[in-house]
Amino acid sequence: MFGFSIQILFIVLPGVLALYDYHLLPETLEPQHYDLRILTHLNDTAQYFEGVVKIDLWVLQTTKNITLHAKNLTIDKTGISVKSSRDSNCIENVELSEKYEFYIMYLCKELNAGEKYILEIPFKGQLNESQTGYYKSSYNDTENKYKTHYLAVTQFSPTFARLAFPCFDQPNWKATFNVTFGYHKEYKGLSNTPVRKCEKHEFLEDYIWCSHEQLLRTSTYLVAYAIHNLTNAGTVTSLTHNQVVFRNWLQPKIVNQSDFSVEMAPKILKYLEDFFQLNFPLSKIDQLISPTHKFRAMENWGLVTYQENAFVFNEAYDLQEKKETNCNTMAHEFSHQWFGNLVTMKWWKDLWLKEGPSTYFGYLVLDALQPQWEWSDGKITKDLAYFFRHDATNMTRPISRDVKNSTEVLDQFSKYVYEKGALTMRMLHKILGTENFFEGIRNYLQKYAYQNVEQTDLFSSLQEVANENINLNVVMDSWTLQEGYPLITLKRDYKKGEVKVNQKRFIQQNNLQLETQCWWVPLSFVSQSDPNFEDIQPNHWLECPSNETTLKVGTSKEWLLLNPQVYAIYRVNYDEHNWKMLINTLQNEVDYGGIPKINRVQLMDDLLALAALGEQSYDLVFELFEYLKLERDYLPCERGITLLQQYGSLLKDQAAEDFNLYLKQQLTPHYRRLPKLKLIDSIEIPVNEIAFRRFIYTQSCLYNVDDCVSQAVMLNTNDSSISVPANFRQLVYCIAIEKGTTWDFQQMMKLFKNSPTPAQQSAFASGLGCSSNFSQLKEFLDYAIHSDTKSISDCYIQAVTAALKRDNVARETKQHIFDHAEMLNKKFKRKDLEPILMHMVKELTTPEELSELKEHLKDLSQFKEPVKKVLELVETNLLWLRQYSVQFRAVLLKRIY
Ligand SMILES: *[C@@H]1O[C@H](CO)[C@@H](O)[C@H](O)[C@H]1NC(C)=O
Ligand SMILES: *[C@@H]1O[C@H](CO)[C@@H](O)[C@H](O)[C@H]1NC(C)=O
Ligand SMILES: *[C@@H]1O[C@H](CO)[C@@H](O)[C@H](O)[C@H]1NC(C)=O
Ligand SMILES: *[C@@H]1O[C@H](CO)[C@@H](O)[C@H](O)[C@H]1NC(C)=O
Ligand SMILES: *[C@@H]1O[C@H](CO)[C@@H](O)[C@H](O)[C@H]1NC(C)=O
Ligand SMILES: *[C@@H]1O[C@H](CO)[C@@H](O)[C@H](O)[C@H]1NC(C)=O
Ligand SMILES: *[C@@H]1O[C@H](CO)[C@@H](O)[C@H](O)[C@H]1NC(C)=O
Ligand SMILES: *[C@@H]1O[C@H](CO)[C@@H](O)[C@H](O)[C@H]1NC(C)=O
Ligand SMILES: *[C@@H]1O[C@H](CO)[C@@H](O)[C@H](O)[C@H]1NC(C)=O
Ligand SMILES: [Zn+2]
């Protein structure tokens, strides 16, 4: 069975196929079951796999070819067989389509509709290092530095199963799987289901075959297997219906950093099972933490894989934020066990149907299990901020859009699709009300379990429980099938007690005028005399295409606020009088007049965005921002300051100094309310206060508020009795280096080089990046960028991010990035490079600077998309500098004392 020679027998037809030029497989055959046998060779000298797949095919339409997916596999076509119980066929010829990654077998005679055949294909492939398909990874022993341990693991999502075995690699072709897995007995083997039995290999000494229990009907992208010699950090049985058993596999040196994740896993699964009222159908979940991983994590059914950084938490060095983010990743992957694994989108165009709900329900899980983190408030606020900015450009696309090849499929996996998907689910939740929404979600999961769906299936399930007299399919299509979002403008007639409401698309680049797009917009009003922000189902709709309506709401003496909790994703503009009444309440009423923090954030975000388009004045903006001094919540404070910085940081010279002074004034009352920074090691800080304090201390030191800097310097003594808590260490290290001597810098360099863990390296790197002396900084940057250790080269990104924020080294840092662009392109991905380019925009204000950027980064694949984004942002910024910066500064000057 495994004796065939390695021959490439493909006839490669690049480009377009004459007969079948379509990105989806023909609908002639239905794969019902896969029997997969794979033998893996993995040692210092041999790293490959060989196998046979037997696929049970049901013929839907008579056909003379079998078309499926295969890529980078060696297939001996003479070993292929096609049989039914009463018929034997043969292969006349095979073809490979590079464009669609198809493997096409032309048969000697037709396969008859209504009959069942077994297709058997032998194959062979190299374990690759691209972290896709069936790939290899390794790690070194900490005790014995020269001993390298190997492992091999799969990453099939979205279109990589075809790299591991020939298959119908589309999510709609669900089938059952029997996996039999062969390997050297020194390894442990895992697949989606538990091992049924193991036996000795027929002739290879010390090799075993282990067959796994049958896997339930599923899509190819969710199949997974691995061989490894990792350590199990703990076997835990959950309280779920099937008493699902969890195991957690890590390399030995990080096992002691996994306690929190190991403990949370069974609780999260149990919570979701109760939440969805639908049992998790498998009997075990293995969590495999791989030293290399293409993504943060992957939800394979029963065998979830993670990148190390997304799973471990080091109490002594990591930020609280990391603990929360990791827990959120796990909740997201486990939500997928229902959204994606059980109910799967038909095609990748509707990726948001699994990513949106998994992201949103992941947030709700954290709120339920770790309420003190106040997780969803924070995430939703961030998601909204990103969404409103990103979706206001003309480079944006609908979240549901057709994709026609592997590159386009992979591109769907963007922050934008995940987050707009989550916000869309949240909007549905609030439109329907909690009870109806969950009833609808449960019905949907029940109805479509083990099947495939399109977005209309979700909307129809929700429609059945909706009280609303609206057509959810029509309403929601306006949000998912088109890009962008509307600006809703309210014009009140205070005498008549009426409000005129209209919509138009909000686009950043100064043209709010005629747009043919429109949305179905839910309208919920809150008035000053009845500030009920909880009971928020819409009272009215703005229809599409009818784009203007007049309503009777509110009395003349009170403000109106549209869109409580910002549950629907649009911006709002009011007339000046209404804005002023809102501002007055924020400034003067107890608890901001009941206006919740998420709306306070949005009022600032909207007004600044409107002013940047000339739709409102900066007088009004700064009037609103006066209230920030009184703000007691982290989210509005953080967003308010960050929003101002987006514009203020573009100013130069005296204008920049004026802006800094203004922010210093804004921060001072906050800084004075907090305990002295010097005492940070001696006071217990509630977990929900950590981020707020870190933010205020960091910003206050940046803008030289009171004694912030000298307090921070005091903390960084060599006195070992003072230990700075992990959450505040970066801040203290940063000041220590910025204000310190060459000796201080060299000391920290030494500490950095001797740090054994990425968490420690990262803390020191963020300090080193704060050096105000470029020749010092350069020593560190050169060291980091040339390192072969990933965790060290990652510190380059961190350090230049810090440096680009500092005027005195920003220019030289920019040059350093340009000089090493090719290396960066090799070592990093576009999502790592985008943030550093975004921090460069301040240095990109002349045509020369722009052409320098384009010249240095041209032809570098990972920079291509980030450069496009930066150029767009630069253009927007330049426009703002020309049109509005003078007014911005003039009003700001009036506020400085
Ligand atoms: C590595 O594996 C190959 C294939 O199984 C085998 O032929 C070879 O002897 C192994 N090498 C070592 C050093 O064990
Ligand atoms: C395979 O057969 C189907 C249906 O019989 C046909 O539509 C398709 O074009 C064929 N594919 C190729 C590559 O000839
Ligand atoms: C596929 O094979 C080509 C040529 O051997 C190789 O360059 C490429 O890295 C492989 N792709 C993957 C994903 O393994
Ligand atoms: C493991 O050690 C070897 C030999 O010292 C080295 O070449 C390799 O880069 C190390 N691998 C990792 C993942 O650290
Ligand atoms: C798959 O394996 C199960 C045992 O787990 C066995 O009962 C079943 O018959 C197998 N299915 C096929 C189609 O061979
Ligand atoms: C597997 O790990 C154990 C314990 O960590 C070790 O003793 C053994 O040598 C390892 N085996 C291989 C093949 O790496
Ligand atoms: C986006 O807008 C800019 C400036 O208005 C224009 O130059 C560019 O071509 C537009 N891009 C697209 C994709 O429409
Ligand atoms: C995928 O499709 C896009 C858009 O049609 C095209 O630009 C790209 O080159 C294609 N990629 C591949 C690998 O065929
Ligand atoms: C509605 O939109 C259309 C097209 O964008 C525009 O021509 C029309 O003036 C708008 N009507 C109102 C009442 O705003
Ligand atoms: Zn996901």
PDB file of N, CA, C and O and ligand atoms in Angstrom, residues 514-516 547-548, ligand 9:
ATOM      1  N   LEU A 514     -24.682  63.623  -1.897  1.00  0.00           N
ATOM      2  CA  LEU A 514     -25.382  62.544  -2.579  1.00  0.00           C
ATOM      3  C   LEU A 514     -24.714  61.183  -2.602  1.00  0.00           C
ATOM      4  O   LEU A 514     -23.697  60.964  -3.238  1.00  0.00           O
ATOM      5  N   GLU A 515     -25.334  60.274  -1.940  1.00  0.00           N
ATOM      6  CA  GLU A 515     -24.921  58.886  -1.956  1.00  0.00           C
ATOM      7  C   GLU A 515     -26.203  58.135  -2.200  1.00  0.00           C
ATOM      8  O   GLU A 515     -27.235  58.447  -1.613  1.00  0.00           O
ATOM      9  N   THR A 516     -26.154  57.130  -3.041  1.00  0.00           N
ATOM     10  CA  THR A 516     -27.402  56.431  -3.326  1.00  0.00           C
ATOM     11  C   THR A 516     -27.693  55.342  -2.302  1.00  0.00           C
ATOM     12  O   THR A 516     -28.764  54.762  -2.299  1.00  0.00           O
ATOM     13  N   ASN A 547     -35.984  57.910   2.610  1.00  0.00           N
ATOM     14  CA  ASN A 547     -34.867  58.243   3.493  1.00  0.00           C
ATOM     15  C   ASN A 547     -35.083  59.449   4.398  1.00  0.00           C
ATOM     16  O   ASN A 547     -34.166  60.015   4.917  1.00  0.00           O
ATOM     17  N   GLU A 548     -36.292  59.838   4.606  1.00  0.00           N
ATOM     18  CA  GLU A 548     -36.521  60.918   5.550  1.00  0.00           C
ATOM     19  C   GLU A 548     -37.890  60.739   6.196  1.00  0.00           C
ATOM     20  O   GLU A 548     -38.820  60.263   5.559  1.00  0.00           O
TER      21      GLU A 548
HETATM   22  C1  LIG B   9     -33.292  60.538  -0.689  1.00  0.00           C
HETATM   23  O1  LIG B   9     -32.148  60.097  -1.397  1.00  0.00           O
HETATM   24  C2  LIG B   9     -32.138  60.422  -2.762  1.00  0.00           C
HETATM   25  C3  LIG B   9     -30.953  59.751  -3.406  1.00  0.00           C
HETATM   26  O2  LIG B   9     -29.870  59.716  -2.563  1.00  0.00           O
HETATM   27  C4  LIG B   9     -32.089  61.943  -2.909  1.00  0.00           C
HETATM   28  O3  LIG B   9     -32.098  62.268  -4.260  1.00  0.00           O
HETATM   29  C5  LIG B   9     -33.288  62.525  -2.190  1.00  0.00           C
HETATM   30  O4  LIG B   9     -33.199  63.913  -2.211  1.00  0.00           O
HETATM   31  C6  LIG B   9     -33.400  62.047  -0.763  1.00  0.00           C
HETATM   32  N1  LIG B   9     -34.664  62.445  -0.220  1.00  0.00           N
HETATM   33  C7  LIG B   9     -34.778  63.038   0.924  1.00  0.00           C
HETATM   34  C8  LIG B   9     -36.155  63.385   1.306  1.00  0.00           C
HETATM   35  O5  LIG B   9     -33.811  63.267   1.636  1.00  0.00           O
END
